Structures are given as C-alpha cells and as structure tokens.
Short mmCIF file of C-alpha atoms in Angstrom, two decimals:
data_model
loop_
_atom_site.label_atom_id
_atom_site.label_comp_id
_atom_site.label_asym_id
_atom_site.label_seq_id
_atom_site.Cartn_x
_atom_site.Cartn_y
_atom_site.Cartn_z
CA MET A 9 -22.11 -15.40 0.11
CA THR A 10 -23.06 -14.90 4.34
CA ILE A 11 -20.55 -12.94 6.27
CA ASN A 12 -19.84 -16.14 8.24
CA GLN A 13 -17.64 -17.57 4.93
CA THR A 14 -15.35 -15.32 5.90
CA GLN A 15 -14.39 -17.12 9.02
CA LEU A 16 -13.78 -20.42 7.14
CA SER A 17 -10.45 -22.20 7.74
CA SER A 18 -7.36 -21.18 4.73
CA LYS A 19 -7.60 -24.87 4.10
CA GLU A 20 -11.31 -25.14 3.54
CA LEU A 21 -11.40 -21.75 1.27
CA GLN A 22 -9.40 -23.56 -0.72
CA GLN A 23 -10.96 -26.85 -1.13
CA GLN A 24 -13.79 -24.24 -2.18
CA ASP A 25 -14.41 -20.59 -4.19
CA ALA A 26 -11.42 -18.52 -3.39
CA HIS A 27 -13.36 -16.07 -5.67
CA GLY A 28 -16.46 -16.49 -3.88
CA TRP A 29 -14.84 -15.46 -0.36
CA PHE A 30 -13.04 -12.52 -2.29
CA GLN A 31 -16.32 -11.34 -3.53
CA GLY A 32 -17.72 -11.47 -0.19
CA LEU A 33 -15.30 -9.88 1.76
CA LEU A 34 -15.82 -6.94 -0.32
CA GLY A 35 -19.90 -7.05 -0.43
CA ASN A 36 -19.44 -7.16 3.35
CA SER A 37 -17.47 -3.74 3.51
CA CYS A 38 -20.01 -2.40 0.98
CA SER A 39 -22.55 -3.05 3.35
CA GLU A 40 -21.01 -1.61 5.89
CA SER A 41 -19.35 1.62 4.40
CA LYS A 42 -20.58 5.17 3.99
CA ASN A 43 -19.47 5.11 0.72
CA CYS A 44 -21.70 2.54 -0.63
CA ASP A 45 -24.88 4.82 0.23
CA ASP A 46 -27.29 4.28 -2.57
CA ASP A 47 -27.57 8.42 -2.56
CA ASP A 48 -24.11 8.87 -2.68
CA ASP A 49 -23.64 11.63 -5.48
CA ASP A 50 -19.81 11.81 -5.65
CA ASP A 51 -19.48 10.13 -8.94
CA ASP A 52 -20.96 10.05 -11.98
CA ASP A 53 -23.02 6.99 -13.58
CA ASP A 54 -22.16 3.97 -11.93
CA ASP A 55 -23.53 1.38 -14.67
CA ASP A 56 -20.08 2.42 -16.26
CA ASP A 57 -18.18 1.71 -13.40
CA MET A 58 -15.90 -0.96 -14.04
CA THR A 59 -14.51 -0.94 -10.53
CA LYS A 60 -17.61 -2.01 -9.12
CA MET A 61 -16.85 -5.57 -6.52
CA LYS A 62 -13.00 -4.85 -7.43
CA ALA A 63 -10.81 -4.75 -4.38
CA LEU A 64 -9.56 -1.12 -4.52
CA VAL A 65 -6.86 -1.68 -2.15
CA VAL A 66 -4.46 0.41 0.56
CA ALA A 67 -0.84 -0.91 0.67
CA PRO A 68 1.01 -2.40 3.87
CA MET A 69 3.18 0.39 4.26
CA VAL A 70 5.70 0.80 7.05
CA GLU A 71 4.90 3.78 9.63
CA GLN A 72 2.20 4.53 7.33
CA SER A 73 -0.83 2.39 6.60
CA ASP A 74 -1.58 2.87 10.25
CA LEU A 75 -5.11 2.46 11.62
CA PRO A 76 -6.27 6.44 11.12
CA PHE A 77 -4.86 6.40 7.72
CA ARG A 78 -6.89 3.46 6.87
CA LEU A 79 -10.16 5.26 8.28
CA LEU A 80 -9.35 7.96 5.85
CA CYS A 81 -9.16 5.70 3.13
CA ARG A 82 -12.01 4.12 3.48
CA LYS A 83 -14.13 7.15 3.93
CA TYR A 84 -13.18 7.67 0.34
CA GLY A 85 -13.54 4.64 -1.03
CA ALA A 86 -11.05 1.81 -0.21
CA ASN A 87 -12.85 -1.06 0.42
CA LEU A 88 -9.40 -3.61 1.32
CA CYS A 89 -6.88 -2.13 3.81
CA TYR A 90 -3.80 -4.10 4.67
CA THR A 91 -2.15 -2.59 7.85
CA PRO A 92 1.68 -1.70 8.24
CA MET A 93 3.79 -4.77 8.14
CA PHE A 94 4.51 -6.24 11.57
CA HIS A 95 8.46 -7.89 11.89
CA ALA A 96 6.87 -11.53 13.20
CA ARG A 97 9.67 -11.95 16.30
CA MET A 98 9.48 -8.92 17.63
CA PHE A 99 5.50 -9.10 17.86
CA LEU A 100 6.12 -12.11 19.57
CA THR A 101 8.98 -11.01 21.88
CA ARG A 102 8.85 -6.82 22.72
CA PRO A 103 5.80 -6.41 24.26
CA ARG A 104 6.06 -2.51 24.09
CA TYR A 105 6.51 -3.71 20.05
CA ARG A 106 2.79 -5.51 20.32
CA ALA A 107 1.34 -3.26 22.54
CA GLN A 108 1.89 -0.30 19.76
CA PHE A 109 0.80 -2.50 16.62
CA TRP A 110 -1.83 -4.71 17.99
CA ASN A 111 -3.56 -3.52 20.83
CA LEU A 112 -7.67 -5.13 21.87
CA ASP A 113 -8.64 -2.54 23.26
CA VAL A 114 -8.62 -0.50 20.48
CA ILE A 115 -9.72 -3.32 18.42
CA ARG A 116 -12.89 -3.75 19.98
CA LYS A 117 -13.35 -0.04 19.85
CA ILE A 118 -13.01 0.31 16.14
CA ASN A 119 -14.95 -2.73 15.67
CA LYS A 120 -15.91 -3.12 12.02
CA LYS A 121 -15.27 0.49 10.93
CA ASP A 122 -11.75 -1.25 9.59
CA ARG A 123 -12.94 -4.16 8.06
CA PRO A 124 -11.75 -5.89 5.91
CA LEU A 125 -8.21 -5.85 7.34
CA ILE A 126 -5.61 -8.05 5.76
CA VAL A 127 -2.29 -8.12 8.57
CA GLN A 128 1.04 -8.26 7.11
CA PHE A 129 3.81 -9.89 8.67
CA CYS A 130 7.22 -10.26 7.84
CA GLY A 131 10.07 -13.05 9.12
CA GLY A 132 11.78 -15.89 7.96
CA ASP A 133 11.14 -18.40 10.55
CA PRO A 134 7.83 -20.51 9.87
CA MET A 135 6.45 -21.52 13.24
CA GLU A 136 7.66 -17.96 14.37
CA MET A 137 5.00 -16.46 11.27
CA LEU A 138 2.74 -18.87 12.30
CA GLU A 139 2.49 -18.21 16.41
CA ALA A 140 2.32 -14.39 15.26
CA ALA A 141 -0.83 -14.82 12.80
CA LYS A 142 -2.29 -16.59 15.46
CA VAL A 143 -2.38 -13.60 17.79
CA VAL A 144 -3.84 -11.80 15.63
CA GLU A 145 -6.65 -13.87 13.09
CA ASP A 146 -9.69 -13.84 15.41
CA HIS A 147 -9.19 -9.93 14.63
CA CYS A 148 -9.06 -9.60 10.81
CA ASP A 149 -9.49 -10.92 7.34
CA ALA A 150 -6.32 -12.84 6.38
CA VAL A 151 -2.38 -12.46 6.96
CA ASP A 152 -0.50 -11.46 4.24
CA VAL A 153 3.20 -12.79 4.04
CA ASN A 154 5.26 -10.12 3.08
CA CYS A 155 7.92 -10.60 0.07
CA GLY A 156 8.04 -7.34 -1.35
CA CYS A 157 10.11 -4.76 0.64
CA PRO A 158 13.39 -4.35 -1.61
CA GLN A 159 15.44 -2.82 0.88
CA GLY A 160 18.73 -4.02 2.91
CA ILE A 161 17.27 -4.31 5.66
CA ALA A 162 14.74 -7.12 4.62
CA ARG A 163 17.90 -9.19 3.00
CA ARG A 164 19.93 -9.35 6.43
CA GLY A 165 16.26 -10.28 7.94
CA ASN A 166 15.60 -12.98 5.38
CA TYR A 167 12.13 -11.64 4.62
CA GLY A 168 10.59 -9.52 2.11
CA ALA A 169 11.43 -9.46 -1.56
CA PHE A 170 14.71 -11.81 -1.20
CA LEU A 171 12.54 -14.14 0.15
CA LEU A 172 11.34 -14.93 -3.26
CA GLU A 173 14.55 -16.11 -3.70
CA LYS A 174 14.69 -18.76 -1.24
CA GLU A 175 11.89 -20.63 -2.72
CA GLU A 176 11.98 -23.71 -0.59
CA LEU A 177 11.56 -21.74 3.01
CA LEU A 178 9.10 -19.62 1.49
CA LEU A 179 6.57 -22.52 0.29
CA LYS A 180 7.10 -24.04 3.43
CA ILE A 181 6.10 -20.55 5.28
CA VAL A 182 2.92 -20.09 3.03
CA ARG A 183 2.52 -23.46 3.99
CA VAL A 184 2.88 -23.66 7.52
CA LEU A 185 0.42 -20.94 7.53
CA HIS A 186 -1.88 -22.48 5.20
CA GLU A 187 -2.08 -25.44 7.63
CA GLY A 188 -2.05 -24.44 11.10
CA LEU A 189 -4.63 -21.07 10.78
CA LYS A 190 -7.93 -22.02 11.50
CA LYS A 191 -10.21 -19.17 11.04
CA VAL A 192 -8.19 -16.65 8.18
CA PRO A 193 -6.57 -17.47 5.11
CA VAL A 194 -2.80 -17.17 4.14
CA THR A 195 -2.34 -14.28 1.15
CA VAL A 196 1.06 -13.33 -0.43
CA LYS A 197 2.13 -10.18 -1.91
CA VAL A 198 5.22 -10.62 -4.66
CA ARG A 199 7.10 -9.00 -6.73
CA LEU A 200 8.53 -10.09 -10.31
CA LEU A 201 11.72 -12.13 -10.34
CA PRO A 202 14.47 -10.69 -11.58
CA PRO A 203 16.02 -12.28 -14.65
CA LYS A 204 19.67 -13.50 -11.99
CA CYS A 205 17.21 -15.33 -10.31
CA CYS A 206 15.70 -17.23 -13.80
CA THR A 207 14.83 -21.47 -13.20
CA MET A 208 13.84 -21.78 -16.95
CA GLN A 209 16.76 -21.22 -18.80
CA GLU A 210 16.89 -25.08 -19.86
CA LYS A 211 12.84 -24.76 -20.67
CA GLY A 212 13.96 -21.97 -23.29
CA CYS A 213 13.62 -18.99 -21.17
CA THR A 214 15.55 -16.22 -23.03
CA CYS A 215 15.58 -13.58 -19.84
CA GLN A 216 19.17 -13.60 -19.23
CA SER A 217 20.21 -12.62 -22.72
CA ASP A 218 17.25 -10.23 -24.16
CA GLY A 219 17.48 -7.57 -22.01
CA SER A 220 14.37 -8.16 -20.22
CA VAL A 221 13.99 -6.68 -16.64
CA TYR A 222 12.09 -9.18 -14.79
CA CYS A 223 11.90 -13.23 -15.46
CA LEU A 224 8.28 -13.29 -16.21
CA GLU A 225 8.41 -17.29 -17.03
CA SER A 226 10.20 -17.89 -13.70
CA SER A 227 8.23 -15.63 -11.75
CA LEU A 228 5.21 -17.88 -12.90
CA SER A 229 6.80 -20.33 -11.97
CA LEU A 230 7.40 -19.19 -8.14
CA TYR A 231 3.42 -18.18 -8.48
CA GLU A 232 2.30 -21.49 -9.27
CA ARG A 233 3.60 -23.04 -6.43
CA LEU A 234 2.29 -20.41 -3.92
CA ILE A 235 -1.55 -21.14 -4.45
CA ASP A 236 -0.20 -24.82 -4.77
CA ALA A 237 1.06 -24.48 -1.02
CA GLY A 238 -2.11 -22.23 0.20
CA ALA A 239 -2.08 -18.70 -1.62
CA ALA A 240 -5.42 -17.84 -1.32
CA ILE A 241 -4.46 -14.22 -2.69
CA LEU A 242 -1.60 -13.20 -5.04
CA THR A 243 -0.64 -9.08 -4.77
CA VAL A 244 1.85 -9.07 -7.83
CA HIS A 245 3.58 -5.65 -7.65
CA CYS A 246 4.78 -5.42 -11.15
CA ARG A 247 8.20 -4.43 -10.86
CA THR A 248 11.38 -6.30 -9.02
CA ARG A 249 13.16 -5.54 -6.27
CA HIS A 250 15.93 -3.50 -7.78
CA GLN A 251 13.06 -1.12 -9.49
CA LYS A 252 12.99 1.32 -5.99
CA GLY A 253 13.72 4.92 -5.29
CA HIS A 254 14.92 7.12 -8.34
CA ASN A 255 15.28 3.66 -10.50
CA THR A 256 11.51 3.23 -10.17
CA GLY A 257 10.52 3.23 -12.91
CA ALA A 258 7.29 2.38 -15.52
CA ALA A 259 5.39 -0.93 -13.44
CA ASP A 260 4.43 -3.18 -16.34
CA TRP A 261 0.57 -4.23 -16.42
CA SER A 262 1.27 -7.02 -18.99
CA ALA A 263 3.06 -9.16 -16.40
CA VAL A 264 -0.18 -9.06 -14.38
CA ARG A 265 -2.09 -9.89 -17.38
CA GLN A 266 0.09 -13.19 -17.86
CA VAL A 267 -0.48 -13.85 -13.64
CA VAL A 268 -4.32 -13.26 -14.44
CA GLU A 269 -4.23 -15.17 -17.40
CA LYS A 270 -2.34 -18.38 -16.01
CA LEU A 271 -3.51 -18.11 -12.36
CA GLY A 272 -6.55 -15.82 -12.49
CA HIS A 273 -8.74 -19.05 -12.47
CA ARG A 274 -7.82 -20.33 -9.13
CA ILE A 275 -7.89 -17.27 -6.75
CA PRO A 276 -7.58 -13.97 -7.15
CA ILE A 277 -4.85 -11.33 -7.84
CA ILE A 278 -4.62 -7.90 -7.37
CA ALA A 279 -2.54 -5.55 -9.37
CA ASN A 280 -0.17 -3.60 -8.07
CA GLY A 281 2.15 -0.47 -9.27
CA GLY A 282 1.69 2.46 -11.31
CA ILE A 283 -1.49 3.72 -10.10
CA ALA A 284 -1.25 7.76 -9.89
CA ASN A 285 -5.33 8.02 -10.28
CA MET A 286 -8.57 6.91 -10.89
CA ASP A 287 -7.48 6.43 -14.45
CA ASP A 288 -4.65 4.46 -13.76
CA VAL A 289 -7.15 1.94 -11.95
CA GLU A 290 -9.40 1.96 -14.45
CA GLN A 291 -7.15 1.55 -17.34
CA CYS A 292 -4.88 -1.42 -15.01
CA LEU A 293 -8.08 -3.14 -14.40
CA LEU A 294 -9.12 -3.05 -18.55
CA GLU A 295 -5.39 -4.56 -19.34
CA THR A 296 -4.55 -6.30 -16.22
CA LYS A 297 -8.12 -8.16 -16.06
CA ALA A 298 -7.12 -8.09 -12.41
CA ASP A 299 -9.09 -8.98 -8.96
CA GLY A 300 -8.26 -5.33 -7.82
CA VAL A 301 -5.78 -2.50 -7.40
CA MET A 302 -3.86 -1.93 -4.59
CA SER A 303 -2.13 2.12 -4.13
CA SER A 304 0.48 2.88 -2.22
CA GLU A 305 2.45 6.43 -2.95
CA ALA A 306 -0.80 7.73 -4.65
CA VAL A 307 -3.13 7.13 -1.82
CA LEU A 308 -0.30 8.41 0.63
CA GLU A 309 -0.46 11.95 -0.69
CA TYR A 310 -4.41 12.06 -1.76
CA PRO A 311 -6.22 9.43 0.37
CA PRO A 312 -9.45 10.13 -2.15
CA ILE A 313 -7.11 8.36 -5.41
CA PHE A 314 -10.68 5.77 -5.41
CA LYS A 315 -12.79 8.34 -5.90
CA ARG A 316 -13.63 8.96 -9.66
CA ASN A 317 -13.94 12.75 -9.35
CA GLY A 318 -11.34 12.62 -6.98
CA SER A 319 -7.89 14.32 -8.65
CA HIS A 320 -6.84 14.87 -12.03
CA THR A 321 -8.59 12.43 -13.96
CA LYS A 322 -10.49 12.51 -17.03
CA PHE A 323 -13.75 12.76 -15.49
CA SER A 324 -12.51 15.94 -13.21
CA ASN A 325 -10.72 17.84 -16.50
CA ASN A 326 -7.38 16.46 -14.84
CA LYS A 327 -7.67 18.99 -11.75
CA ARG A 328 -8.45 18.19 -8.54
CA THR A 329 -12.35 18.44 -7.67
CA GLY A 330 -12.75 16.29 -4.17
CA PRO A 331 -11.40 17.74 -0.88
CA GLY A 332 -7.85 19.65 -1.01
CA ARG A 333 -4.84 18.90 0.97
CA VAL A 334 -5.45 21.42 4.15
CA ALA A 335 -8.56 19.75 4.62
CA LEU A 336 -7.48 15.95 4.14
CA CYS A 337 -4.75 17.11 6.91
CA ASN A 338 -7.38 18.25 9.24
CA GLU A 339 -9.65 14.95 8.76
CA TYR A 340 -6.59 13.02 9.47
CA LEU A 341 -5.71 15.00 12.72
CA ASP A 342 -9.07 14.65 13.92
CA ILE A 343 -8.79 10.61 13.66
CA ALA A 344 -5.81 10.65 14.35
CA GLU A 345 -6.36 12.39 17.61
CA GLU A 346 -8.84 9.89 18.85
CA TYR A 347 -7.22 6.68 17.46
CA PRO A 348 -3.43 7.96 18.52
CA PRO A 349 -1.18 6.03 15.59
CA ASP A 350 1.40 4.90 18.63
CA VAL A 351 -1.80 3.71 20.93
CA GLY A 352 -2.69 0.71 19.03
CA GLY A 353 -2.39 2.46 16.07
CA GLN A 354 0.28 0.83 14.09
CA GLY A 355 2.22 4.23 14.18
CA SER A 356 5.38 5.64 16.00
CA GLY A 357 3.22 8.47 17.37
CA MET A 358 3.81 11.95 16.02
CA LYS A 359 6.77 10.98 13.80
CA CYS A 360 3.82 8.53 11.91
CA VAL A 361 1.72 11.67 11.54
CA ARG A 362 4.50 14.34 10.36
CA THR A 363 5.21 11.84 8.02
CA HIS A 364 1.68 12.15 6.40
CA ILE A 365 1.32 15.64 6.29
CA HIS A 366 3.96 15.81 4.25
CA HIS A 367 3.10 13.46 1.92
CA PHE A 368 -0.48 15.47 1.79
CA LEU A 369 1.34 18.60 1.81
CA SER A 370 4.43 18.06 -0.53
CA ALA A 371 3.81 20.57 -2.92
CA ASP A 372 3.39 23.66 -0.03
CA LEU A 373 6.41 22.35 1.89
CA GLU A 374 8.76 22.79 -0.73
CA SER A 375 7.94 26.30 -1.83
CA ASN A 376 7.38 27.15 1.51
CA PRO A 377 10.34 26.75 4.05
CA THR A 378 8.68 28.32 7.19
CA VAL A 379 6.07 26.19 7.42
CA ARG A 380 8.33 23.49 6.42
CA ASP A 381 10.15 23.96 9.79
CA MET A 382 7.31 24.78 11.74
CA THR A 383 6.36 20.80 10.42
CA ILE A 384 9.52 19.48 11.21
CA SER A 385 9.64 20.87 14.79
CA ALA A 386 5.58 19.79 15.38
CA LYS A 387 5.68 18.17 18.88
CA SER A 388 1.88 18.21 18.74
CA TYR A 389 -1.20 18.07 16.80
CA GLY A 390 -1.91 21.63 17.91
CA ASP A 391 2.04 22.57 16.67
CA LEU A 392 0.64 21.08 13.36
CA ARG A 393 -2.45 22.84 13.16
CA LYS A 394 -1.08 25.75 13.39
CA ALA A 395 1.06 24.87 9.96
CA LEU A 396 -1.98 24.00 8.72
CA GLN A 397 -3.59 27.57 9.47
CA ALA A 398 -0.20 29.00 8.00
CA ILE A 399 -0.57 26.87 4.58
CA GLU A 400 -4.12 27.54 4.75
CA LEU A 401 -3.35 31.57 4.67
CA TYR A 402 -1.07 31.54 2.02
CA HIS A 403 -3.49 29.69 -0.27
CA ASN A 404 -5.61 32.49 0.43
CA GLN A 405 -3.36 35.14 -0.02
CA SER A 406 -1.62 33.19 -3.53
CA ASN A 407 -5.56 33.05 -4.42
CA MET A 408 -4.65 29.05 -4.81
CA GLU A 409 -8.39 27.19 -5.33
CA VAL A 410 -8.36 23.77 -4.42
CA GLU A 411 -8.50 22.79 -8.35
CA ASP A 412 -4.78 24.13 -8.45
CA GLU A 413 -3.47 21.45 -6.83
CA THR A 414 -0.94 19.12 -8.57
CA GLN A 415 0.17 15.99 -8.28
CA HIS A 416 3.73 15.87 -6.10
CA TRP A 417 4.71 13.53 -4.06
CA TYR A 418 4.08 10.88 -6.14
CA PHE A 419 6.58 12.04 -8.87
CA ARG A 420 9.74 12.40 -7.37
CA HIS A 421 10.61 9.30 -8.83
CA ARG A 422 9.76 9.86 -11.46
CA CYS A 423 8.65 11.74 -14.96
CA GLU A 424 7.29 11.31 -18.89
CA ASP A 425 9.47 11.02 -21.29
CA LYS A 426 8.89 12.52 -24.40
CA GLU A 427 5.93 9.72 -25.67
CA GLY A 428 4.49 10.67 -22.35
CA LYS A 429 5.85 7.22 -20.98
CA MET A 430 6.36 7.20 -16.75
CA VAL A 431 10.00 6.23 -16.35
CA SER A 432 12.56 6.62 -13.69
CA LYS A 433 14.25 9.79 -13.15
CA THR A 434 17.26 7.85 -13.47
CA ALA A 435 16.69 6.51 -16.74
CA MET A 436 15.81 10.42 -18.17
CA PHE A 437 18.19 12.33 -16.80
CA GLY A 438 21.37 9.83 -15.21
CA LYS A 439 21.98 9.35 -11.87
CA SER A 440 24.16 12.23 -11.44
CA GLN A 441 21.56 15.04 -12.58
CA ILE A 442 18.82 13.73 -10.58
CA LEU A 443 19.64 16.09 -7.36
CA ALA A 444 20.22 19.07 -8.06
CA GLY A 445 20.76 22.27 -5.90
CA GLY A 446 23.14 23.34 -2.86
CA GLU A 447 24.16 20.81 -0.25
CA LEU A 448 21.66 20.88 2.71
CA ASN A 449 23.08 22.37 6.29
CA GLU A 450 23.61 19.73 9.33
CA GLU A 451 20.61 21.02 10.98
CA THR A 452 17.85 21.42 7.98
CA ALA A 453 19.00 18.17 7.17
CA LYS A 454 18.33 16.62 10.56
CA GLY A 455 15.40 18.27 10.19
CA ILE A 456 13.83 16.57 7.26
CA ALA A 457 15.28 13.08 8.33
CA CYS A 458 12.83 13.47 11.42
CA LEU A 459 10.02 14.82 9.03
CA PHE A 460 10.81 11.53 6.80
CA GLY A 461 10.09 9.11 9.96
CA ASN A 462 14.61 8.06 8.90
CA CYS A 463 12.66 5.85 6.98
CA ASN A 464 14.56 5.22 3.53
CA ASP A 465 11.66 4.64 1.83
CA ALA A 466 11.13 1.06 3.62
CA SER A 467 7.35 0.76 2.82
CA ASP A 468 6.84 -1.90 0.01
CA TYR A 469 5.52 0.81 -2.49
#
C-alpha cells in the first residue's frame, strides 16, 4: 500500500479494497510516528500484541479532541485521531468559527504530525455537508458524518444520533459525500437504534417485547445501507442515544461482534464504548474482532491509555506505571502554548484548556478545593502551572507516588455491581441517590460550570 493510495477518491476506494486502504493509513501513521520506533521499550513482547495494525482511535469530542490533545495522544500510542465535531452550516457561514477550527497556517505548520486525521461534520443538509467537506479534503484522510451525538441540541439541529432515525436523509447525505468528494472517503460514526425505531417486526424481530435495550436487526439493516451508499468505515458506539450520563451503563460488545460478522468483510469496523484501559482494548478486540477501538472518556482522563504498561492493567499490576497526571498536564500545556486551541487548534482557548486539566486532575481537584478554585479562575497558562505546582506540593507532602494514582473521572457515571460488571449509577443506586452531599452555592456552581466549559457532556462518548 503506497501513500498515494490514501488519496484515492471515495468512489474508487469502495471499488477497491477498503481494508487495504485502512491498513495503509495505519501503516503510514506507524512509519511517521516515534511510537513505532524499534527501540521503544514501553511495552513487553510485541509478538503478543494483538493491537498490531489495529486502529487505536481518539474519538471526536466537542471542545476536547483539539489539536494539542491529539498530539499528546499520538505521542502515547494513538494511531488515528478525529477532530472535534464541526457544525457544517456554521463552518460555511461564520468566518470566525471556521478560523477557529480550520486554520491553514496551523495545518501547514503541523504538517504530518497530526495524521492520519478524520474530520467530523454534523448537519442535516446534504449539500451543506458536501460544501463543508470539500474545504477540508485536501488536508485530512477522511470525512466523518456524526450520527452519535445524543444531546437534545442534536435533535433540534437535525444531526447526531437522531439522524439515524431519519434513514433516507442520512443515506442521502452519505451518498452525496461519497459521490462528491474526490480525494477522501466518507465514514460514519453510529450508535445502536433503540427498540422504538424497529423496522423489522414483520421479519420476526422481538426487540419491542423482549426487553431489549436496542434493536440489532434494524441497526444492521441501516448499517448495510450506509455501506451501500458509500461509507468506507463504520464506527459503532455500542449503546443507544438514551444511554448517556448516569444512564450510560455497560457497552454491549456483542453487538459490534455481530456487525463485524455480517459487514466486516466489506469495510473496516471500529468498536466504541466500554474502554477504561488497555486491558479493555485488547479484550474488546478479542470479543468483537473489530479493526480497531475508539476511546473517548478514558483517553480524556489518561492519554496513554493505549500503552500496555500505562495505567491499571494486568501488565502493570493494576497500578499506574506510565506518566503521572501532573506530568501529563504540563505536557499538554506545553503543546497548547505552541498550538493554542483557539488559534486553529479546534478548541475555545482557556475554556478548552481548563477542561482538559480538570479531566487529568479530577481526583486531585475533588479533594483540594483551594486548587480547584485556582484552576477554575485560571486566565493564563501561568495560572494553571501555579495550580499544578500546588498539586505537586500536595503529592510530595502526602508521599503520593504516581503508581498510587487511580482512575477517577471516567467512573463518575459508572460503577461495578456485585458480579464485577460495569453498570450505570442509575441502575445501581436509583436516580434519587446519585447526587449525594449538600447543594453548591451560586458562586461555586458558576465556577464549576466554567471549569467544565458549560458543555453539559455534549461530546459523543
């Protein structure tokens, strides 16, 4: 597979070998990345590494899969990244919005360091989607259609997971992109369809009567039509749009396995959902036979998730043996200062940076309100570095070692039941028992909203 083959039109890719193109894409990442150097001793015997030539993917996340964060993730093993979701209409009609998300000076400066890269758009107008996609096709490896966002704003905007329930419109969008893009293919990130969307009852589907969380038959039927329309990759988030927040619960990898069994011979299938560490990555690949694994929330808290000895794996004796969270914060700040998120870095400046620091330091900020307030009110990189120094001092005074760090933010909506199975906190405790403790005063609430970027978990996790 030559690098020139990554520039074939989407139609040509469908006529040839989508899997070959995909492996070539990952191979190019490996050949251009320091993570693939022969002298890399971060992992043990590579002969046992089932992730070889599998996609280790950083998900598209609003305000969070910004350029500095992607570069940090690539350093620690990610070999394919998505941009944040771009709103197609805003991208076309608002110059400041486009400059924030697509600055050619920054793109030329970064060159191959941020490749392979898939640009994700959301929208419900096929021609708007195509016009926006044409702007970026010279500087990315594929264009993705967001069919995963479960938030109410996506319903109002006629995009995201709600587009899955408007099948003909979605198929038209994919078909228009497939036929209109000349240099890159179109991909689609999907969720499972809820039972109320079942279209297969006449063929014996019982999802509406047997208590199923999702309708597999209707999902498979739609996915097959998406491939027929021109999709070159499907990323399957194995939850429905209703499974979010405290109702997130366990991802059902068996659904991805059935997608792979039925459709995996045609195009690459990437599994998304239920990935807390590298053990989960390997187990997901084993169970699903997918062509790759996408991480969102876990990689936000700990970017080296794709390292076997990074954090809380069997290989690391369930300890953190990779870099500590303060070190990761400093690395991210270094990159963000060079490539500011609000100057073509696809984020909203300090709000984006503060949100990342919160994800990295979630456990520390919960137990250190003074430092949390420093982080909330930070107006500059210098302010954030002072907060990091305070955290580091706290670690030293409490004799805390990196290996003692635990996963924290990832589990805010999740917990294990008595059998060790990951379930939603709603399922475990009920809605009335999730939020314990006193009510926040107005000033603190506003500060925390600022820290979170007031995004209401808008990313497609």
